[in-house]
Coordinates of C-alpha atoms and ligand atoms in Angstrom, one line a residue:
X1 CA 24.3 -18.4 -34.1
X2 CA 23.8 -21.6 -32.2
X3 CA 20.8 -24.0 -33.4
X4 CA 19.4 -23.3 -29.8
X5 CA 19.4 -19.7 -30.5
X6 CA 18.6 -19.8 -34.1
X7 CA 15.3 -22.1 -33.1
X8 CA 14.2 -19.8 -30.5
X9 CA 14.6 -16.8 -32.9
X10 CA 12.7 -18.1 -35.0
X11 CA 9.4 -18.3 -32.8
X12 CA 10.3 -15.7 -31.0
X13 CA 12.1 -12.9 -32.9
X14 CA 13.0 -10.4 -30.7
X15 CA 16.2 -9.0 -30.6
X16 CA 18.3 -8.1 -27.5
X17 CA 18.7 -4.1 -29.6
X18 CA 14.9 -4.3 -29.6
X19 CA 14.7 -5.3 -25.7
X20 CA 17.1 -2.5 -24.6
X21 CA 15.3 0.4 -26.8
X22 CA 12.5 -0.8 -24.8
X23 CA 13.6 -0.5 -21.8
X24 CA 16.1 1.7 -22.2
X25 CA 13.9 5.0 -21.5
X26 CA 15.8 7.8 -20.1
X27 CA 15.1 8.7 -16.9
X28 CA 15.1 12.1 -15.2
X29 CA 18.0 12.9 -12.7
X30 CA 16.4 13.3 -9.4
X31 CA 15.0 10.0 -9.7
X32 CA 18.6 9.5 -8.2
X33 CA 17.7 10.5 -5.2
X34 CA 15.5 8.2 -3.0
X35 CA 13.0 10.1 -1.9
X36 CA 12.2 10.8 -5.4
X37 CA 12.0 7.0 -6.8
X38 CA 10.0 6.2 -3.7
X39 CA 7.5 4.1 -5.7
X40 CA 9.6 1.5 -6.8
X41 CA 9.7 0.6 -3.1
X42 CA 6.2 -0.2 -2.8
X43 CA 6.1 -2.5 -6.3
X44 CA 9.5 -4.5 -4.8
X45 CA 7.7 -5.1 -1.5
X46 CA 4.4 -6.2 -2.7
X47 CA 6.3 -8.7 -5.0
X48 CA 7.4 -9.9 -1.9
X49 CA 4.3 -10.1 0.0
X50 CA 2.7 -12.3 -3.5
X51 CA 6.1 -14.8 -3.1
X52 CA 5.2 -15.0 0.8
X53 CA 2.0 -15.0 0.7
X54 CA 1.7 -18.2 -2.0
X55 CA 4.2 -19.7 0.6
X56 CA 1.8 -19.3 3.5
X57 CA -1.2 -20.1 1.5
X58 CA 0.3 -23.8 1.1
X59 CA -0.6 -23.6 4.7
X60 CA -3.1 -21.4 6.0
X61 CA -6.9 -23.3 6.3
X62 CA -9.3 -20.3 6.1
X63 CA -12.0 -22.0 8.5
X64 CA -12.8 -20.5 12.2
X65 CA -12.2 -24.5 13.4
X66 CA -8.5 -24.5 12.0
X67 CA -7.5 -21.0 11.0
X68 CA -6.0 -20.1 14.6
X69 CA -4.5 -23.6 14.4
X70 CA -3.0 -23.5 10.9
X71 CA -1.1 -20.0 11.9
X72 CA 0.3 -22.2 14.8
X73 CA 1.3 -24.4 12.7
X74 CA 2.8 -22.1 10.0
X75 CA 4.7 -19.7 13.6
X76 CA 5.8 -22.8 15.5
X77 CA 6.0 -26.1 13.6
X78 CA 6.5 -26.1 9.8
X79 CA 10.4 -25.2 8.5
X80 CA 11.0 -21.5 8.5
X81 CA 7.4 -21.0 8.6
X82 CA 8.1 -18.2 11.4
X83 CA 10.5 -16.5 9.3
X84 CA 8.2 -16.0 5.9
X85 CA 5.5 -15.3 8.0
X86 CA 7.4 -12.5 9.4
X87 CA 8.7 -11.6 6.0
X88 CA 5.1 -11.5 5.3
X89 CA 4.3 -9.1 8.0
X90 CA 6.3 -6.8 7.8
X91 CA 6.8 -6.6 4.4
X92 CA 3.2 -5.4 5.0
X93 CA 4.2 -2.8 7.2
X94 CA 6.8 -1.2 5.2
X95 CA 4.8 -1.5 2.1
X96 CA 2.1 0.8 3.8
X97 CA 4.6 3.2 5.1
X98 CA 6.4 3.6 1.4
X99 CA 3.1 4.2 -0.3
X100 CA 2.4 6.7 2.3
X101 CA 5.8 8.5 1.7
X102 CA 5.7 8.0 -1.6
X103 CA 2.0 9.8 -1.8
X104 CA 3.6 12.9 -0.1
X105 CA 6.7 12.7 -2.1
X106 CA 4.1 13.3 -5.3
X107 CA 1.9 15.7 -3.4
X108 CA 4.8 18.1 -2.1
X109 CA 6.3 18.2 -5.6
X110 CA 3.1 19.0 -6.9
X111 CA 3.7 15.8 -9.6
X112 CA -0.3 15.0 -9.4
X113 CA -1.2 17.7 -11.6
X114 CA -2.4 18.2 -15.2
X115 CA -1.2 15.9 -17.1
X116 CA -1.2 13.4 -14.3
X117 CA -4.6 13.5 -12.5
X118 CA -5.7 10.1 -13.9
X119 CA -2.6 8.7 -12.2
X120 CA -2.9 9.9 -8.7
X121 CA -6.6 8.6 -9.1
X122 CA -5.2 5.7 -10.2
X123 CA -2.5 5.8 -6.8
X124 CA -5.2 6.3 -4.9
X125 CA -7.1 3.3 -5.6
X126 CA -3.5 1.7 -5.0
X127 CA -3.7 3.3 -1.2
X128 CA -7.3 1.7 -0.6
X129 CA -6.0 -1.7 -1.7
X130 CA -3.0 -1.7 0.3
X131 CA -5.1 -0.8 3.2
X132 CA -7.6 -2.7 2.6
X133 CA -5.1 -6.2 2.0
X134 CA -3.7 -4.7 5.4
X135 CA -7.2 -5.1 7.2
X136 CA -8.4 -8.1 5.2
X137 CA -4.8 -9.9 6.0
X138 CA -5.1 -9.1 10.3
X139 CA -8.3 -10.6 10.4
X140 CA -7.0 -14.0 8.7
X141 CA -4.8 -14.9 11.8
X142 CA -8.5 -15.3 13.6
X143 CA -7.2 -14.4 17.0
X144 CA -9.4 -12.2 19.6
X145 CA -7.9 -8.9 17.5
X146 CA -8.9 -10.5 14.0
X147 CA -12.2 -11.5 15.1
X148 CA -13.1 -7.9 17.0
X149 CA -11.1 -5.6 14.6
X150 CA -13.3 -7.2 11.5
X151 CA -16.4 -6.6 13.7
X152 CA -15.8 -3.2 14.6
X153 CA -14.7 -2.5 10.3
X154 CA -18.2 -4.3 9.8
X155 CA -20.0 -2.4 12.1
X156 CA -19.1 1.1 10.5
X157 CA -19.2 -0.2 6.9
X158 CA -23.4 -0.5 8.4
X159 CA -23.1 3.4 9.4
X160 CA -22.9 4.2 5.7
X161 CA -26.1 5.7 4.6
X162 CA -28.6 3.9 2.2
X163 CA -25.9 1.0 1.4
X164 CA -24.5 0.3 4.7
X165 CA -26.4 -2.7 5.6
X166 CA -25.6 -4.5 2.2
X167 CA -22.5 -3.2 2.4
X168 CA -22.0 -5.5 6.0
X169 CA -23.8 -8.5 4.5
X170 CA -21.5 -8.4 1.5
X171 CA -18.6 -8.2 3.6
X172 CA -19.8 -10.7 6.2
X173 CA -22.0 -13.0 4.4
X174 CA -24.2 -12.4 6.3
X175 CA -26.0 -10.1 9.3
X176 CA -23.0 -10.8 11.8
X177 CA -19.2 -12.4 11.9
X178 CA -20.3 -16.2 10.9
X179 CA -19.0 -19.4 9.9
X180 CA -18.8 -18.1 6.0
X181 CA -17.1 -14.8 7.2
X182 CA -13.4 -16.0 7.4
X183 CA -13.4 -17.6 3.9
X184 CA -14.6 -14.3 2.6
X185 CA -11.5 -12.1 3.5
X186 CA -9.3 -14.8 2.8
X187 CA -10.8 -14.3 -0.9
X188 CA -10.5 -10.6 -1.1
X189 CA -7.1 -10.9 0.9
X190 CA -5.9 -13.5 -1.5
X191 CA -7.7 -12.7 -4.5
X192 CA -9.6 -10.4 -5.5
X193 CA -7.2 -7.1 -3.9
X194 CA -4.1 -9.0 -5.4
X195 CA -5.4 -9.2 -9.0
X196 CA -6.6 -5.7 -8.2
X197 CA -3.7 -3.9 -7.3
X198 CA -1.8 -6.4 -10.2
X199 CA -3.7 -4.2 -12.9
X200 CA -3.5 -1.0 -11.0
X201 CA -0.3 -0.9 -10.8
X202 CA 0.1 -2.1 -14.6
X203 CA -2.0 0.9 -15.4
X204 CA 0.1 3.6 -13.4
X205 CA 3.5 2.1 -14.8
X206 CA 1.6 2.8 -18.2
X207 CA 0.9 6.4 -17.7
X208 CA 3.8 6.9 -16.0
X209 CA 5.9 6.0 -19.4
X210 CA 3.5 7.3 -21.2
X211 CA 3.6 11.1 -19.4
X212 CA 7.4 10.6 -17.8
X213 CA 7.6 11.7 -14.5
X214 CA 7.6 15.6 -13.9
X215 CA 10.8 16.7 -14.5
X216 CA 12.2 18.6 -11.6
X217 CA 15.6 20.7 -11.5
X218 CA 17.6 21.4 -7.8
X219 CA 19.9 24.3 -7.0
X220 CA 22.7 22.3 -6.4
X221 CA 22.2 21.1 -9.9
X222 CA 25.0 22.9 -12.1
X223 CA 22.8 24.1 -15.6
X224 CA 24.7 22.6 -17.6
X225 CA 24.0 18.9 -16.0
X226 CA 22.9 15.9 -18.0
X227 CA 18.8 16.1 -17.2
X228 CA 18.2 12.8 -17.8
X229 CA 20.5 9.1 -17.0
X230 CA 19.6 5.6 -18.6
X231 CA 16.7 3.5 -16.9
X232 CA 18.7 0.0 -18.1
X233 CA 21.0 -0.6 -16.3
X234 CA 21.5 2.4 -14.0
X235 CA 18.1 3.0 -12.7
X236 CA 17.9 -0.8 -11.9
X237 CA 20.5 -1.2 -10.2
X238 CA 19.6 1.2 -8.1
X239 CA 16.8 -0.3 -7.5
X240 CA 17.8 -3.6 -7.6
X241 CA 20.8 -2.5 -4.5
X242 CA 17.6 -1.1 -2.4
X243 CA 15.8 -4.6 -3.1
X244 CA 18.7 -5.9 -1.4
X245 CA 19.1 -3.8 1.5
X246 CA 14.9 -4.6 2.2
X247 CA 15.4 -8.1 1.6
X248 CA 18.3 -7.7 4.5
X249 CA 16.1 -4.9 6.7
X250 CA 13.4 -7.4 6.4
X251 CA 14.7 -10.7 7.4
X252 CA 16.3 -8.7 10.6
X253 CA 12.8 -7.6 11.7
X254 CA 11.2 -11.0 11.3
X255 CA 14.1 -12.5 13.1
X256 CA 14.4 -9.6 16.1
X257 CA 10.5 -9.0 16.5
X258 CA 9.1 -11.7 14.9
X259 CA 5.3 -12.1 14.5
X260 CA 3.8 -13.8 17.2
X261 CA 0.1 -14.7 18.0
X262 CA -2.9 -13.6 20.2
X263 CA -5.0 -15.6 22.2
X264 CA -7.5 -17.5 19.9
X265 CA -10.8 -15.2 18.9
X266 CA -13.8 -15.7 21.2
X267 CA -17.2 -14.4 19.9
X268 CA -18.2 -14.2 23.6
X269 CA -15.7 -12.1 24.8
X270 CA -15.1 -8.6 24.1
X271 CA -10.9 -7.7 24.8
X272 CA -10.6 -4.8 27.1
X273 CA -8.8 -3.1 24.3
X274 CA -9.5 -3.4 20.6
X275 CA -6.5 -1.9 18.4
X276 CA -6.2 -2.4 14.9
X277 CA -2.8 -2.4 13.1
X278 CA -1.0 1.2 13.5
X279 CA -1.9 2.6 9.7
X280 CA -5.5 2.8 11.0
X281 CA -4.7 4.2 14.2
X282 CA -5.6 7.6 12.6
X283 CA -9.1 6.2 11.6
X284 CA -9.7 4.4 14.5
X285 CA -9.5 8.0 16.4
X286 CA -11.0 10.2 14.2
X287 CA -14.3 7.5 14.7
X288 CA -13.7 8.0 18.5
X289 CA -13.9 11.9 18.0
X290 CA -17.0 12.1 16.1
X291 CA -19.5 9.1 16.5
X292 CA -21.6 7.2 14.1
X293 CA -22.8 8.6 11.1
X294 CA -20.6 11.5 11.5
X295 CA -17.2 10.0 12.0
X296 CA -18.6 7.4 8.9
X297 CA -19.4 10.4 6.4
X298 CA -16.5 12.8 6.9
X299 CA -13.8 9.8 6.7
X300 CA -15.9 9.3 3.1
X301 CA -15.7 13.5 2.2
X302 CA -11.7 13.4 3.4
X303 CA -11.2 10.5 1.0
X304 CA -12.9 11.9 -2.0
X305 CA -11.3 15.3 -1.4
X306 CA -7.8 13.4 -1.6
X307 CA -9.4 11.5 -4.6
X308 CA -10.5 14.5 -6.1
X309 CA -7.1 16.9 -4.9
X310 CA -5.7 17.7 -8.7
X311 CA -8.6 19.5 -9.5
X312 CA -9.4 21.0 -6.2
X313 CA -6.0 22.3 -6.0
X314 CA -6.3 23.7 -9.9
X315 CA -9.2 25.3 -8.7
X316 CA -7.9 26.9 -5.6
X317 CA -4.7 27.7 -7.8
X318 CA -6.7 29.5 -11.1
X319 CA -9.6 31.1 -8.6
X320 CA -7.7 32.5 -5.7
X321 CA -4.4 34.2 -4.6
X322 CA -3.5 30.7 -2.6
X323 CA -1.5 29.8 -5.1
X324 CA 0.8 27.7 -2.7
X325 CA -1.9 26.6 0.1
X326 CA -1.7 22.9 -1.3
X327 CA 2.0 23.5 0.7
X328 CA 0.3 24.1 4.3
X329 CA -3.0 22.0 3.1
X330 CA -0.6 19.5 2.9
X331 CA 1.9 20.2 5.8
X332 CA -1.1 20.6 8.0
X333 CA -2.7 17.3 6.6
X334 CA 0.7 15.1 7.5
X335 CA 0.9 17.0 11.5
X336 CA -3.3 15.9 11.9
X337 CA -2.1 12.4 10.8
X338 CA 1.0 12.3 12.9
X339 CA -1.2 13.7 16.1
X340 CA -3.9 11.4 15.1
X341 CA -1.6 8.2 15.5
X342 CA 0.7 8.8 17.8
X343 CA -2.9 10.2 20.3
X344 CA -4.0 6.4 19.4
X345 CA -0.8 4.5 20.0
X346 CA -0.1 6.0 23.2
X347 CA -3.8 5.8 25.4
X348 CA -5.6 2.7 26.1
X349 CA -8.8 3.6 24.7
Ligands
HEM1 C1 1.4 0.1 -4.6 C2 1.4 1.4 -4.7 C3 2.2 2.3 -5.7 C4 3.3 1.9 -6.6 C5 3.9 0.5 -6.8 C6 3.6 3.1 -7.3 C7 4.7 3.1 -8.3 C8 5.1 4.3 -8.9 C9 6.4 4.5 -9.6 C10 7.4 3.3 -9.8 C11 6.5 5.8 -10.0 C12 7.7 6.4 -10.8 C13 8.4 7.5 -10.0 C14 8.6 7.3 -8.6 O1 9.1 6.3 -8.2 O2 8.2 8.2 -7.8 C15 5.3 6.4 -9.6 C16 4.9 7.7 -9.8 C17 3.7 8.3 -9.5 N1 2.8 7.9 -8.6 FE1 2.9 6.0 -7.8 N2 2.8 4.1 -6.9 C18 2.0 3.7 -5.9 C19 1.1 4.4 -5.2 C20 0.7 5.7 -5.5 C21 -0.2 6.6 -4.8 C22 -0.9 6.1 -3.5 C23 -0.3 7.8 -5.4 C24 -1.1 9.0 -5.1 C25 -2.3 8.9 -4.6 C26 0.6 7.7 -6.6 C27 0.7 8.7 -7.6 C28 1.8 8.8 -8.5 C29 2.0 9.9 -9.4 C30 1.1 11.1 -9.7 C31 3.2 9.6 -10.1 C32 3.9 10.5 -11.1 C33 5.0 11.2 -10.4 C34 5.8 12.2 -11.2 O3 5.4 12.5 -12.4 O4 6.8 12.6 -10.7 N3 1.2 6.5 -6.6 N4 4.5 5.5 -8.8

């Protein structure tokens, strides 16, 4: 043993035997197909997003005087600042769509129930942040869309009942969009989600080794198959190859469509159309469908049914003859969402 070795041995004696028992768990075959290891596609890309977004921090002034100016600066003028600012954006995009699929890759195999309840709680509260870093993160480029689409989220945080108006002044510091408002998101955007979602996800990677994943067998599957394979190295290298092929899908999007910018925001001036990013297309009409207070409280019902789906669907399971309706719940769930968004992206208003 070298000195170098023997010296760091000795303060820190752990053993490369110890390091691969440890991370050597065996993992269960059909995480060999995609669809099935969907969540490691999420973690990858929000590593991403914290690498881009310290990068564009360096940069970005949260102030309504320079904000619109520094995102200029960052698109047009500083080296490759285009390029990690589209890394940035639609590492965003993709990160929403593969929690998304990974959500209905977990509800369609049933994977959220008992044992695992805690952990699609604890997935759900993953969703909310990455939405909520989504909405947080369009408002920070402070053109017309950032200014109206955080006014419009503002306004129906209000229509909540009881809360709702200290609910807007938490968010906006104050009764409308003001001069403190900007530096607030940048917080949550920069902060306070990130840190969030840091210890989230720490807490679902525990329960996931702690539970394993639910086991799941396929026809084509002969019997007599190996059921599980090793997680170091085969697992990540899987994983590792579809790092790669994001890294490559990613810097082709921010190069072919790369993120470009709005006119500047102007409190006096309402756009003709307000859109927000596609993931809340589905909100934004379902709140055109049923105004106000209505629209406000069943988005809040739909959520805490999803929240509260393991045991609603134990429930409907134990009580009823429905033993599969968690199958068309969900199929019928996914065509709403679909209808929902595509209904948005295709009408003016
Ligand atoms: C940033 C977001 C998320 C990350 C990084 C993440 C990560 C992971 C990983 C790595 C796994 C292991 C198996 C697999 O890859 O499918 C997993 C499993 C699981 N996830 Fe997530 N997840 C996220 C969001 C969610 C959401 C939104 C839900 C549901 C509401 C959820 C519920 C679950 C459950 C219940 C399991 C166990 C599945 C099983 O036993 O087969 N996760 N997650």
């Amino acid at each position: 043993m070298s000195r170098v070795t023997a010296w760091i041995q000795e303060r820190l004696p752990i053993s490369g035997d110890s390091l691969r028992e440890l991370t050597n768990e065996p993992v269960p075959n059909h995480l060999k197909r995609w669809w099935y290891a969907l969540g490691g596609t999420p973690a990858y890309l929000f590593v991403v997003q914290i690498f881009t977004g310290i990068l564009l921090a360096f940069y970005y002034e949260p102030a309504p005087t320079t904000a619109y100016e520094s995102v200029r600066y960052i698109t047009e003028e500083a080296a490759f600042g285009w390029y990690i600012r589209g890394i940035h954006k639609w590492a965003a995009t993709l990160m929403v769509a593969a929690v998304i699929l990974h959500q209905m890759r977990v509800y369609f195999t049933g994977a959220y129930r008992k044992p695992r309840e805690p952990n699609w709680m604890v997935g759900m509260c993953l969703l909310l942040c990455t939405l909520g870093l989504g909405f947080t993160g369009y408002s920070l480029v402070f053109e017309q869309l950032s200014y109206w689409g955080a006014t419009v989220g503002a306004n129906l945080t209000e229509m909540v009942p009881l809360v709702g108006g200290f609910l807007k002044n938490m968010l906006l510091g104050g009764a409308t969009y003001n001069e403190h408002t900007l530096s607030r998101f940048f917080i949550l955007h920069a902060a306070v989600l990130p840190v969030l979602m840091v210890a989230l996800i720490i807490v679902h990677i525990a329960l996931i080794r702690v539970q394993g994943v639910t086991e799941l067998r396929f026809e084509d599957e002969p019997a007599d198959a190996p059921k599980t394979f090793n997680f170091f190295p085969d697992h990540l290298y899987t994983e590792v190859g579809i790092g790669l092929l994001l890294m490559i899908l990613l810097s082709a999007l921010a190069t072919i469509a790369p993120a470009h910018m709005g006119p500047p925001a102007d409190p006096l001036t309402t756009p003709e159309v307000i859109k927000p990013e596609w993931f809340f297309y589905v909100t934004f009409r379902w709140l055109k469908l049923f105004s106000g207070t209505t629209a406000v409280l069943s988005m809040g019902f739909i959520v805490f049914t999803m929240f509260m789906w393991p045991f609603v669907d134990s429930f409907i399971r134990k009580k009823t003859k429905f033993k599969e309706a968690s199958v068309w719940i969900g199929i019928i769930g996914v065509l709403l969402i679909i209808g929902l968004t595509v209904w948005e992206a295709v009408v003016k208003h």
